[in-house]
PDB file of C-alpha atoms (C1' of nucleotides) in Angstrom:
ATOM      1  CA  MET A   1      -7.509 -80.701  51.912  1.00  0.00           C
ATOM      2  CA  PRO A   2      -8.151 -77.515  53.162  1.00  0.00           C
ATOM      3  CA  GLU A   3     -10.316 -74.845  51.763  1.00  0.00           C
ATOM      4  CA  LEU A   4     -12.477 -72.683  53.858  1.00  0.00           C
ATOM      5  CA  PRO A   5     -14.629 -75.738  55.657  1.00  0.00           C
ATOM      6  CA  GLU A   6     -12.066 -78.158  56.876  1.00  0.00           C
ATOM      7  CA  VAL A   7      -9.701 -74.882  57.818  1.00  0.00           C
ATOM      8  CA  GLU A   8     -13.017 -74.008  59.947  1.00  0.00           C
ATOM      9  CA  THR A   9     -13.464 -77.667  61.534  1.00  0.00           C
ATOM     10  CA  ILE A  10      -9.796 -77.593  62.740  1.00  0.00           C
ATOM     11  CA  ALA A  11     -10.384 -74.186  64.475  1.00  0.00           C
ATOM     12  CA  ARG A  12     -13.663 -74.850  65.911  1.00  0.00           C
ATOM     13  CA  ALA A  13     -11.908 -78.503  67.185  1.00  0.00           C
ATOM     14  CA  LEU A  14      -9.021 -76.567  68.948  1.00  0.00           C
ATOM     15  CA  ARG A  15     -11.452 -73.588  70.250  1.00  0.00           C
ATOM     16  CA  ASP A  16     -14.448 -75.826  71.698  1.00  0.00           C
ATOM     17  CA  GLY A  17     -12.923 -79.464  71.545  1.00  0.00           C
ATOM     18  CA  GLY A  18     -13.814 -81.792  68.769  1.00  0.00           C
ATOM     19  CA  ARG A  19     -12.373 -84.468  66.710  1.00  0.00           C
ATOM     20  CA  GLY A  20     -12.127 -86.275  69.778  1.00  0.00           C
ATOM     21  CA  GLN A  21     -10.014 -84.328  71.538  1.00  0.00           C
ATOM     22  CA  PRO A  22     -11.052 -81.089  74.234  1.00  0.00           C
ATOM     23  CA  SER A  23     -10.729 -77.723  73.811  1.00  0.00           C
ATOM     24  CA  ILE A  24      -7.157 -75.950  74.366  1.00  0.00           C
ATOM     25  CA  VAL A  25      -8.074 -72.799  74.766  1.00  0.00           C
ATOM     26  CA  GLY A  26      -6.407 -71.798  78.060  1.00  0.00           C
ATOM     27  CA  ALA A  27      -3.589 -74.227  77.883  1.00  0.00           C
ATOM     28  CA  ARG A  28      -0.002 -73.188  78.420  1.00  0.00           C
ATOM     29  CA  VAL A  29       3.182 -74.102  76.270  1.00  0.00           C
ATOM     30  CA  ALA A  30       5.860 -75.762  78.354  1.00  0.00           C
ATOM     31  CA  ALA A  31       8.340 -76.727  75.377  1.00  0.00           C
ATOM     32  CA  VAL A  32       8.507 -75.836  71.604  1.00  0.00           C
ATOM     33  CA  GLU A  33      10.206 -77.922  68.717  1.00  0.00           C
ATOM     34  CA  VAL A  34      10.872 -77.023  65.196  1.00  0.00           C
ATOM     35  CA  ARG A  35      11.388 -80.076  63.051  1.00  0.00           C
ATOM     36  CA  TRP A  36      12.037 -78.123  60.066  1.00  0.00           C
ATOM     37  CA  GLN A  37      12.738 -74.722  59.964  1.00  0.00           C
ATOM     38  CA  PRO A  38      11.553 -72.965  56.708  1.00  0.00           C
ATOM     39  CA  VAL A  39       7.929 -73.740  58.085  1.00  0.00           C
ATOM     40  CA  ILE A  40       8.859 -70.790  59.939  1.00  0.00           C
ATOM     41  CA  VAL A  41       7.999 -67.479  58.469  1.00  0.00           C
ATOM     42  CA  THR A  42       8.879 -64.730  60.587  1.00  0.00           C
ATOM     43  CA  PRO A  43      10.242 -64.024  63.167  1.00  0.00           C
ATOM     44  CA  SER A  44      13.390 -66.327  63.192  1.00  0.00           C
ATOM     45  CA  PRO A  45      12.996 -69.891  64.482  1.00  0.00           C
ATOM     46  CA  ALA A  46      14.943 -69.462  67.522  1.00  0.00           C
ATOM     47  CA  ALA A  47      12.528 -66.356  68.286  1.00  0.00           C
ATOM     48  CA  TRP A  48       9.727 -67.737  67.040  1.00  0.00           C
ATOM     49  CA  ALA A  49      10.002 -70.520  70.106  1.00  0.00           C
ATOM     50  CA  ALA A  50      11.112 -68.208  72.631  1.00  0.00           C
ATOM     51  CA  HIS A  51       7.986 -66.005  72.085  1.00  0.00           C
ATOM     52  CA  LEU A  52       6.056 -69.083  72.516  1.00  0.00           C
ATOM     53  CA  ILE A  53       7.353 -70.664  75.784  1.00  0.00           C
ATOM     54  CA  ASP A  54       4.634 -69.914  78.609  1.00  0.00           C
ATOM     55  CA  ALA A  55       2.423 -68.482  76.389  1.00  0.00           C
ATOM     56  CA  VAL A  56      -1.421 -69.318  77.240  1.00  0.00           C
ATOM     57  CA  LEU A  57      -3.676 -69.809  74.431  1.00  0.00           C
ATOM     58  CA  THR A  58      -6.676 -67.462  74.469  1.00  0.00           C
ATOM     59  CA  ASP A  59      -8.621 -68.053  71.413  1.00  0.00           C
ATOM     60  CA  VAL A  60      -8.395 -69.954  68.053  1.00  0.00           C
ATOM     61  CA  TRP A  61     -10.382 -68.682  65.030  1.00  0.00           C
ATOM     62  CA  ARG A  62     -10.139 -68.965  60.706  1.00  0.00           C
ATOM     63  CA  ARG A  63     -10.153 -66.216  58.398  1.00  0.00           C
ATOM     64  CA  GLY A  64      -9.887 -67.338  54.712  1.00  0.00           C
ATOM     65  CA  LYS A  65      -7.822 -70.497  54.714  1.00  0.00           C
ATOM     66  CA  TYR A  66      -5.852 -69.173  57.516  1.00  0.00           C
ATOM     67  CA  LEU A  67      -5.913 -70.206  61.145  1.00  0.00           C
ATOM     68  CA  VAL A  68      -4.994 -68.036  63.795  1.00  0.00           C
ATOM     69  CA  LEU A  69      -4.118 -68.561  67.478  1.00  0.00           C
ATOM     70  CA  GLU A  70      -4.208 -66.147  69.904  1.00  0.00           C
ATOM     71  CA  TRP A  71      -1.582 -65.848  73.164  1.00  0.00           C
ATOM     72  CA  GLY A  72      -2.790 -62.914  74.952  1.00  0.00           C
ATOM     73  CA  LYS A  73       0.141 -60.324  74.733  1.00  0.00           C
ATOM     74  CA  THR A  74       2.411 -62.746  73.174  1.00  0.00           C
ATOM     75  CA  GLY A  75       0.701 -62.250  69.768  1.00  0.00           C
ATOM     76  CA  TYR A  76      -1.124 -64.138  66.873  1.00  0.00           C
ATOM     77  CA  LEU A  77       0.180 -67.664  65.817  1.00  0.00           C
ATOM     78  CA  ILE A  78      -0.858 -67.719  62.187  1.00  0.00           C
ATOM     79  CA  VAL A  79      -0.910 -70.864  60.168  1.00  0.00           C
ATOM     80  CA  HIS A  80      -1.728 -71.807  56.687  1.00  0.00           C
ATOM     81  CA  LEU A  81      -1.710 -75.566  55.615  1.00  0.00           C
ATOM     82  CA  ARG A  82      -1.345 -74.984  51.560  1.00  0.00           C
ATOM     83  CA  MET A  83      -1.823 -78.163  49.981  1.00  0.00           C
ATOM     84  CA  SER A  84      -1.490 -80.693  52.833  1.00  0.00           C
ATOM     85  CA  GLY A  85      -1.679 -81.486  56.417  1.00  0.00           C
ATOM     86  CA  ASP A  86      -3.694 -80.457  59.915  1.00  0.00           C
ATOM     87  CA  LEU A  87      -3.003 -78.673  63.250  1.00  0.00           C
ATOM     88  CA  VAL A  88      -3.596 -82.049  65.722  1.00  0.00           C
ATOM     89  CA  VAL A  89      -3.894 -82.276  69.289  1.00  0.00           C
ATOM     90  CA  LEU A  90      -2.682 -85.454  70.472  1.00  0.00           C
ATOM     91  CA  PRO A  91      -2.858 -86.592  74.030  1.00  0.00           C
ATOM     92  CA  PRO A  92      -0.190 -86.924  76.334  1.00  0.00           C
ATOM     93  CA  GLY A  93       2.174 -89.690  75.356  1.00  0.00           C
ATOM     94  CA  GLN A  94       1.253 -90.407  71.864  1.00  0.00           C
ATOM     95  CA  PRO A  95       3.498 -90.354  69.279  1.00  0.00           C
ATOM     96  CA  VAL A  96       3.226 -87.182  66.954  1.00  0.00           C
ATOM     97  CA  PRO A  97       2.873 -87.514  63.066  1.00  0.00           C
ATOM     98  CA  LYS A  98       5.271 -88.691  60.841  1.00  0.00           C
ATOM     99  CA  HIS A  99       5.451 -85.043  58.581  1.00  0.00           C
ATOM    100  CA  THR A 100       5.453 -82.958  62.078  1.00  0.00           C
ATOM    101  CA  ARG A 101       7.127 -79.664  61.055  1.00  0.00           C
ATOM    102  CA  TRP A 102       6.948 -78.412  64.686  1.00  0.00           C
ATOM    103  CA  LEU A 103       5.002 -79.137  68.041  1.00  0.00           C
ATOM    104  CA  LEU A 104       4.067 -77.509  70.934  1.00  0.00           C
ATOM    105  CA  ARG A 105       3.801 -79.180  74.186  1.00  0.00           C
ATOM    106  CA  PHE A 106       1.650 -77.942  76.698  1.00  0.00           C
ATOM    107  CA  ALA A 107       2.045 -77.788  80.830  1.00  0.00           C
ATOM    108  CA  ASP A 108      -0.756 -80.540  81.067  1.00  0.00           C
ATOM    109  CA  GLY A 109       1.078 -82.992  78.687  1.00  0.00           C
ATOM    110  CA  ARG A 110      -0.435 -82.334  75.400  1.00  0.00           C
ATOM    111  CA  VAL A 111       0.555 -81.662  72.352  1.00  0.00           C
ATOM    112  CA  LEU A 112      -0.338 -79.837  69.245  1.00  0.00           C
ATOM    113  CA  ALA A 113       1.379 -80.563  66.092  1.00  0.00           C
ATOM    114  CA  PHE A 114       1.540 -79.372  62.978  1.00  0.00           C
ATOM    115  CA  ASP A 115       1.395 -81.849  60.323  1.00  0.00           C
ATOM    116  CA  ASN A 116       2.395 -80.892  56.484  1.00  0.00           C
ATOM    117  CA  PRO A 117       3.791 -83.795  54.596  1.00  0.00           C
ATOM    118  CA  ARG A 118       4.061 -81.651  51.321  1.00  0.00           C
ATOM    119  CA  LYS A 119       6.157 -78.315  53.233  1.00  0.00           C
ATOM    120  CA  PHE A 120       3.957 -75.896  51.476  1.00  0.00           C
ATOM    121  CA  GLY A 121       2.525 -74.828  54.894  1.00  0.00           C
ATOM    122  CA  ARG A 122       3.607 -71.610  56.704  1.00  0.00           C
ATOM    123  CA  THR A 123       3.593 -70.304  60.461  1.00  0.00           C
ATOM    124  CA  TRP A 124       4.168 -66.383  61.301  1.00  0.00           C
ATOM    125  CA  LEU A 125       3.805 -65.332  65.013  1.00  0.00           C
ATOM    126  CA  VAL A 126       3.152 -61.663  64.523  1.00  0.00           C
ATOM    127  CA  ALA A 127       1.393 -58.699  67.196  1.00  0.00           C
ATOM    128  CA  ASP A 128      -1.153 -57.621  64.249  1.00  0.00           C
ATOM    129  CA  PRO A 129      -3.066 -60.302  62.256  1.00  0.00           C
ATOM    130  CA  ALA A 130      -3.071 -57.690  59.669  1.00  0.00           C
ATOM    131  CA  GLU A 131       0.286 -57.926  58.624  1.00  0.00           C
ATOM    132  CA  VAL A 132      -0.438 -61.490  57.276  1.00  0.00           C
ATOM    133  CA  LEU A 133      -4.225 -61.206  56.505  1.00  0.00           C
ATOM    134  CA  GLY A 134      -4.331 -57.675  55.444  1.00  0.00           C
ATOM    135  CA  HIS A 135      -4.386 -58.725  51.613  1.00  0.00           C
ATOM    136  CA  LEU A 136      -7.851 -61.210  51.776  1.00  0.00           C
ATOM    137  CA  GLY A 137     -10.501 -60.411  50.408  1.00  0.00           C
ATOM    138  CA  PRO A 138     -14.252 -60.577  52.332  1.00  0.00           C
ATOM    139  CA  GLU A 139     -15.203 -63.492  53.821  1.00  0.00           C
ATOM    140  CA  PRO A 140     -18.095 -65.421  51.911  1.00  0.00           C
ATOM    141  CA  PHE A 141     -20.523 -65.315  54.849  1.00  0.00           C
ATOM    142  CA  ASP A 142     -19.962 -61.788  55.456  1.00  0.00           C
ATOM    143  CA  PRO A 143     -23.490 -59.933  55.588  1.00  0.00           C
ATOM    144  CA  ALA A 144     -21.774 -56.710  53.877  1.00  0.00           C
ATOM    145  CA  LEU A 145     -20.807 -58.863  51.270  1.00  0.00           C
ATOM    146  CA  THR A 146     -24.539 -58.689  49.283  1.00  0.00           C
ATOM    147  CA  PRO A 147     -25.833 -59.979  46.156  1.00  0.00           C
ATOM    148  CA  ALA A 148     -25.360 -56.108  44.923  1.00  0.00           C
ATOM    149  CA  ARG A 149     -22.064 -55.530  46.143  1.00  0.00           C
ATOM    150  CA  PHE A 150     -20.889 -58.892  45.159  1.00  0.00           C
ATOM    151  CA  PHE A 151     -22.470 -58.151  41.351  1.00  0.00           C
ATOM    152  CA  ALA A 152     -20.358 -54.570  41.164  1.00  0.00           C
ATOM    153  CA  ARG A 153     -17.158 -56.594  41.841  1.00  0.00           C
ATOM    154  CA  LEU A 154     -18.081 -59.104  39.265  1.00  0.00           C
ATOM    155  CA  GLN A 155     -18.300 -56.014  36.910  1.00  0.00           C
ATOM    156  CA  GLN A 156     -14.804 -55.060  37.411  1.00  0.00           C
ATOM    157  CA  ARG A 157     -13.760 -58.399  36.297  1.00  0.00           C
ATOM    158  CA  ARG A 158     -12.742 -59.386  33.181  1.00  0.00           C
ATOM    159  CA  GLY A 159     -10.927 -62.493  33.610  1.00  0.00           C
ATOM    160  CA  GLN A 160     -12.643 -66.270  34.108  1.00  0.00           C
ATOM    161  CA  ILE A 161     -14.940 -66.658  36.842  1.00  0.00           C
ATOM    162  CA  LYS A 162     -13.200 -69.893  38.099  1.00  0.00           C
ATOM    163  CA  PRO A 163      -9.570 -68.431  38.807  1.00  0.00           C
ATOM    164  CA  LEU A 164     -11.609 -65.355  40.517  1.00  0.00           C
ATOM    165  CA  LEU A 165     -13.304 -66.908  42.653  1.00  0.00           C
ATOM    166  CA  MET A 166     -10.216 -68.996  43.485  1.00  0.00           C
ATOM    167  CA  ASN A 167      -8.078 -65.304  43.939  1.00  0.00           C
ATOM    168  CA  GLN A 168      -7.969 -64.824  47.643  1.00  0.00           C
ATOM    169  CA  ARG A 169      -7.455 -60.643  47.259  1.00  0.00           C
ATOM    170  CA  PHE A 170     -11.125 -61.144  45.958  1.00  0.00           C
ATOM    171  CA  LEU A 171     -12.635 -63.796  48.153  1.00  0.00           C
ATOM    172  CA  ALA A 172     -10.838 -65.455  51.152  1.00  0.00           C
ATOM    173  CA  GLY A 173     -11.791 -69.114  51.389  1.00  0.00           C
ATOM    174  CA  LEU A 174     -12.783 -70.714  48.171  1.00  0.00           C
ATOM    175  CA  GLY A 175     -10.273 -73.564  46.758  1.00  0.00           C
ATOM    176  CA  ASN A 176     -10.573 -75.863  43.496  1.00  0.00           C
ATOM    177  CA  ILE A 177     -13.118 -78.493  45.281  1.00  0.00           C
ATOM    178  CA  TYR A 178     -15.981 -75.937  46.732  1.00  0.00           C
ATOM    179  CA  THR A 179     -15.426 -73.260  43.301  1.00  0.00           C
ATOM    180  CA  ASP A 180     -16.068 -76.211  41.344  1.00  0.00           C
ATOM    181  CA  GLU A 181     -19.985 -77.131  43.133  1.00  0.00           C
ATOM    182  CA  ALA A 182     -20.493 -73.964  43.335  1.00  0.00           C
ATOM    183  CA  LEU A 183     -20.562 -73.203  39.867  1.00  0.00           C
ATOM    184  CA  HIS A 184     -22.127 -76.135  39.308  1.00  0.00           C
ATOM    185  CA  ARG A 185     -24.916 -75.555  41.758  1.00  0.00           C
ATOM    186  CA  ALA A 186     -25.063 -71.809  39.827  1.00  0.00           C
ATOM    187  CA  GLN A 187     -25.210 -73.459  36.828  1.00  0.00           C
ATOM    188  CA  ILE A 188     -22.257 -71.277  35.380  1.00  0.00           C
ATOM    189  CA  HIS A 189     -19.460 -72.400  33.064  1.00  0.00           C
ATOM    190  CA  PRO A 190     -16.139 -72.133  34.699  1.00  0.00           C
ATOM    191  CA  ARG A 191     -14.633 -70.163  31.568  1.00  0.00           C
ATOM    192  CA  THR A 192     -17.216 -67.584  31.881  1.00  0.00           C
ATOM    193  CA  ALA A 193     -16.007 -63.926  31.839  1.00  0.00           C
ATOM    194  CA  ALA A 194     -16.846 -62.426  35.546  1.00  0.00           C
ATOM    195  CA  ASN A 195     -18.362 -59.240  33.628  1.00  0.00           C
ATOM    196  CA  CYS A 196     -20.669 -61.395  31.828  1.00  0.00           C
ATOM    197  CA  LEU A 197     -22.415 -62.729  34.392  1.00  0.00           C
ATOM    198  CA  SER A 198     -25.858 -60.805  35.244  1.00  0.00           C
ATOM    199  CA  ALA A 199     -27.167 -59.283  38.238  1.00  0.00           C
ATOM    200  CA  GLU A 200     -29.366 -62.488  38.556  1.00  0.00           C
ATOM    201  CA  GLN A 201     -26.630 -64.869  38.201  1.00  0.00           C
ATOM    202  CA  ALA A 202     -24.163 -63.220  40.643  1.00  0.00           C
ATOM    203  CA  GLN A 203     -26.820 -63.510  43.250  1.00  0.00           C
ATOM    204  CA  ARG A 204     -27.220 -67.033  42.338  1.00  0.00           C
ATOM    205  CA  LEU A 205     -23.941 -67.603  42.548  1.00  0.00           C
ATOM    206  CA  LEU A 206     -23.111 -65.995  45.980  1.00  0.00           C
ATOM    207  CA  ALA A 207     -26.166 -68.088  47.425  1.00  0.00           C
ATOM    208  CA  ALA A 208     -24.393 -71.364  45.823  1.00  0.00           C
ATOM    209  CA  ILE A 209     -20.814 -70.494  47.039  1.00  0.00           C
ATOM    210  CA  ARG A 210     -22.682 -69.929  50.980  1.00  0.00           C
ATOM    211  CA  ALA A 211     -24.884 -73.227  50.204  1.00  0.00           C
ATOM    212  CA  VAL A 212     -21.569 -75.521  49.346  1.00  0.00           C
ATOM    213  CA  LEU A 213     -19.556 -73.906  52.313  1.00  0.00           C
ATOM    214  CA  ARG A 214     -22.363 -74.449  54.581  1.00  0.00           C
ATOM    215  CA  GLU A 215     -22.698 -78.036  53.439  1.00  0.00           C
ATOM    216  CA  GLY A 216     -19.129 -78.142  54.071  1.00  0.00           C
ATOM    217  CA  ILE A 217     -18.584 -77.303  57.201  1.00  0.00           C
ATOM    218  CA  ALA A 218     -21.771 -78.982  58.608  1.00  0.00           C
ATOM    219  CA  ALA A 219     -19.737 -82.223  56.789  1.00  0.00           C
ATOM    220  CA  ASN A 220     -16.504 -81.089  59.447  1.00  0.00           C
ATOM    221  CA  GLY A 221     -14.920 -80.982  55.481  1.00  0.00           C
ATOM    222  CA  ALA A 222     -14.004 -82.812  52.384  1.00  0.00           C
ATOM    223  CA  SER A 223     -11.476 -85.866  53.304  1.00  0.00           C
ATOM    224  CA  ILE A 224     -10.022 -87.465  49.873  1.00  0.00           C
ATOM    225  CA  ASP A 225      -6.960 -89.657  50.058  1.00  0.00           C
ATOM    226  CA  TRP A 226      -4.478 -89.738  53.053  1.00  0.00           C
ATOM    227  CA  MET A 227      -4.292 -86.265  53.646  1.00  0.00           C
ATOM    228  CA  TYR A 228      -7.250 -85.416  55.925  1.00  0.00           C
ATOM    229  CA  ARG A 229      -9.651 -87.553  57.377  1.00  0.00           C
ATOM    230  CA  GLY A 230     -12.472 -86.994  59.566  1.00  0.00           C
ATOM    231  CA  GLY A 231     -14.752 -85.386  56.995  1.00  0.00           C
ATOM    232  CA  THR A 232     -17.515 -86.695  54.805  1.00  0.00           C
ATOM    233  CA  PHE A 233     -18.204 -83.578  52.034  1.00  0.00           C
ATOM    234  CA  GLN A 234     -16.396 -85.792  49.840  1.00  0.00           C
ATOM    235  CA  ASN A 235     -19.493 -87.990  49.473  1.00  0.00           C
ATOM    236  CA  THR A 236     -21.633 -85.232  48.345  1.00  0.00           C
ATOM    237  CA  PHE A 237     -19.933 -83.930  45.578  1.00  0.00           C
ATOM    238  CA  ARG A 238     -21.563 -83.071  42.317  1.00  0.00           C
ATOM    239  CA  VAL A 239     -18.767 -82.900  39.936  1.00  0.00           C
ATOM    240  CA  TYR A 240     -15.858 -82.400  41.624  1.00  0.00           C
ATOM    241  CA  HIS A 241     -13.529 -86.030  40.535  1.00  0.00           C
ATOM    242  CA  ARG A 242     -16.644 -87.270  38.802  1.00  0.00           C
ATOM    243  CA  GLN A 243     -15.753 -86.870  35.257  1.00  0.00           C
ATOM    244  CA  GLY A 244     -17.608 -89.446  33.156  1.00  0.00           C
ATOM    245  CA  GLU A 245     -20.037 -90.046  35.694  1.00  0.00           C
ATOM    246  CA  PRO A 246     -23.747 -88.568  35.018  1.00  0.00           C
ATOM    247  CA  CYS A 247     -24.771 -85.270  36.221  1.00  0.00           C
ATOM    248  CA  TYR A 248     -27.035 -85.627  39.017  1.00  0.00           C
ATOM    249  CA  THR A 249     -29.302 -83.137  37.689  1.00  0.00           C
ATOM    250  CA  CYS A 250     -29.509 -84.068  33.619  1.00  0.00           C
ATOM    251  CA  TYR A 251     -27.798 -87.095  33.631  1.00  0.00           C
ATOM    252  CA  THR A 252     -25.035 -85.763  31.205  1.00  0.00           C
ATOM    253  CA  PRO A 253     -21.246 -87.067  31.708  1.00  0.00           C
ATOM    254  CA  VAL A 254     -19.450 -84.621  34.026  1.00  0.00           C
ATOM    255  CA  GLU A 255     -16.478 -83.220  31.687  1.00  0.00           C
ATOM    256  CA  ARG A 256     -12.821 -82.836  33.158  1.00  0.00           C
ATOM    257  CA  ILE A 257     -10.890 -79.639  31.824  1.00  0.00           C
ATOM    258  CA  GLN A 258      -8.273 -77.378  32.426  1.00  0.00           C
ATOM    259  CA  VAL A 259      -8.928 -73.630  33.833  1.00  0.00           C
ATOM    260  CA  GLY A 260      -6.174 -71.412  35.222  1.00  0.00           C
ATOM    261  CA  GLN A 261      -3.694 -74.335  35.395  1.00  0.00           C
ATOM    262  CA  ARG A 262      -6.409 -76.455  37.622  1.00  0.00           C
ATOM    263  CA  SER A 263      -8.336 -79.659  36.858  1.00  0.00           C
ATOM    264  CA  THR A 264     -11.851 -78.488  37.017  1.00  0.00           C
ATOM    265  CA  PHE A 265     -15.165 -80.556  36.791  1.00  0.00           C
ATOM    266  CA  PHE A 266     -18.159 -79.527  35.592  1.00  0.00           C
ATOM    267  CA  CYS A 267     -21.559 -80.216  33.608  1.00  0.00           C
ATOM    268  CA  PRO A 268     -21.569 -78.990  29.858  1.00  0.00           C
ATOM    269  CA  ARG A 269     -25.339 -78.999  29.610  1.00  0.00           C
ATOM    270  CA  CYS A 270     -26.058 -77.721  33.116  1.00  0.00           C
ATOM    271  CA  GLN A 271     -23.368 -75.033  33.008  1.00  0.00           C
ATOM    272  CA  PRO A 272     -23.329 -73.647  29.110  1.00  0.00           C
ATOM    273  CA  PHE A 273     -20.522 -71.398  27.972  1.00  0.00           C
ATOM    274  CA  GLN A 274     -22.036 -68.085  27.628  1.00  0.00           C
ATOM    275  CA  THR A 275     -20.323 -64.600  26.198  1.00  0.00           C
ATOM    276  CA  CYS A 276     -21.464 -61.153  27.022  1.00  0.00           C
TER     277      CYS A 276
ATOM    278  C1'  DC B   1      -4.950 -56.297  34.237  1.00  0.00           C
ATOM    279  C1'  DC B   2      -5.155 -61.152  32.059  1.00  0.00           C
ATOM    280  C1'  DT B   3      -2.906 -66.159  31.408  1.00  0.00           C
ATOM    281  C1'  DG B   4       0.384 -69.175  31.358  1.00  0.00           C
ATOM    282  C1'  DA B   5       4.381 -71.589  32.826  1.00  0.00           C
ATOM    283  C1'  DA B   6       7.027 -72.936  36.880  1.00  0.00           C
ATOM    284  C1'  DA B   7       8.543 -73.340  41.575  1.00  0.00           C
ATOM    285  C1'  DC B   8       8.252 -75.113  46.025  1.00  0.00           C
ATOM    286  C1'  DC B   9       7.582 -80.663  48.019  1.00  0.00           C
ATOM    287  C1'  DT B  10       5.695 -86.054  49.329  1.00  0.00           C
ATOM    288  C1'  DG B  11       3.082 -89.486  48.352  1.00  0.00           C
ATOM    289  C1'  DT B  12      -0.391 -92.171  46.230  1.00  0.00           C
ATOM    290  C1'  DC B  13      -1.783 -94.482  42.320  1.00  0.00           C
ATOM    291  C1'  DT B  14      -2.054 -96.122  37.357  1.00  0.00           C
ATOM    292  C1'  DG B  15       0.129 -98.505  33.025  1.00  0.00           C
ATOM    293  C1'  DC B  16       3.605-100.917  31.257  1.00  0.00           C
TER     294       DC B  16
ATOM    295  C1'  DT C   1       7.932-106.545  41.459  1.00  0.00           C
ATOM    296  C1'  DG C   2      10.032-102.198  39.411  1.00  0.00           C
ATOM    297  C1'  DC C   3       9.845 -98.058  37.587  1.00  0.00           C
ATOM    298  C1'  DA C   4       8.370 -93.871  35.132  1.00  0.00           C
ATOM    299  C1'  DG C   5       4.519 -90.471  34.688  1.00  0.00           C
ATOM    300  C1'  DA C   6       0.890 -88.346  36.381  1.00  0.00           C
ATOM    301  C1'  DC C   7      -1.695 -86.219  39.815  1.00  0.00           C
ATOM    302  C1'  DA C   8      -2.815 -84.161  44.681  1.00  0.00           C
ATOM    303  C1'  DG C   9      -7.171 -79.813  48.579  1.00  0.00           C
ATOM    304  C1'  DG C  10      -2.408 -73.910  47.558  1.00  0.00           C
ATOM    305  C1'  DT C  11       0.494 -69.768  46.696  1.00  0.00           C
ATOM    306  C1'  DT C  12       4.203 -66.685  44.587  1.00  0.00           C
ATOM    307  C1'  DT C  13       7.001 -64.958  40.834  1.00  0.00           C
ATOM    308  C1'  DC C  14       7.909 -64.242  36.456  1.00  0.00           C
ATOM    309  C1'  DA C  15       7.443 -63.477  31.159  1.00  0.00           C
ATOM    310  C1'  DG C  16       4.678 -61.879  27.674  1.00  0.00           C
TER     311       DG C  16
END
DNA sequence: CCTGAAACCTGTCTGC
DNA sequence: TGCAGACAGGTTTCAG
């Protein structure tokens, strides 16, 4: 589930209200429960819980695929969902999801639950968010990331464009779905060497990345399988999971290949392979 | 620097 | 119905 648009959807719902629940900003923690300790990276699970008791949530935001919950002077609770799960608000008395790894009970009776079936997700509580987020590349919507700057960074890399776009040190937020969708929109083959792209292609690619992310956010993310619900972007996929079906642009069957160990979907006609 | 393999997990779906 | 195998939105570590 969780790439930038899904994480953004969760962050906005927690901060502003949404997905059927009002905002939790201003709520005070009355009790903490950790059900699967390895999910807590730092500090120790006991210290983690002790720090959060009585803390008041002051803000929620997103950086890349990380969710950041601010608790005033208590610090920053940072969450990464990895391959599955959600951060959900439950009204008083409602049972928590089956795969809840930790939960915060608020003084008003509501519960914030970290639902993470595959146990890949991780949580940190830190004084400085840079401890966790410091390695991340630029946000895709950062105005400082101009087409010229993006092109210059591509020029410095010789690897395949798809794994590079998914490298969070290069750019923060893209995952398997949105990368394939952006490359199709920009008409670039996923195995193209990054430094073989022209300035025009770089500009087109950056615009395509921003367009698919914007559409994904507007659709509240994508829902696939049982992992996540609520979003509708899956109805707008142009290539992802469409192998054998006609490209909407040229009617050539969409192909599925492996690139960087990930299933990759592309149109062989709209996205021809190129070398320098 | 770049690539590929493996590991971390649970659940769903497909085919025999 | 049972069961084996493939596959899944991510990241890290290691070998070459």
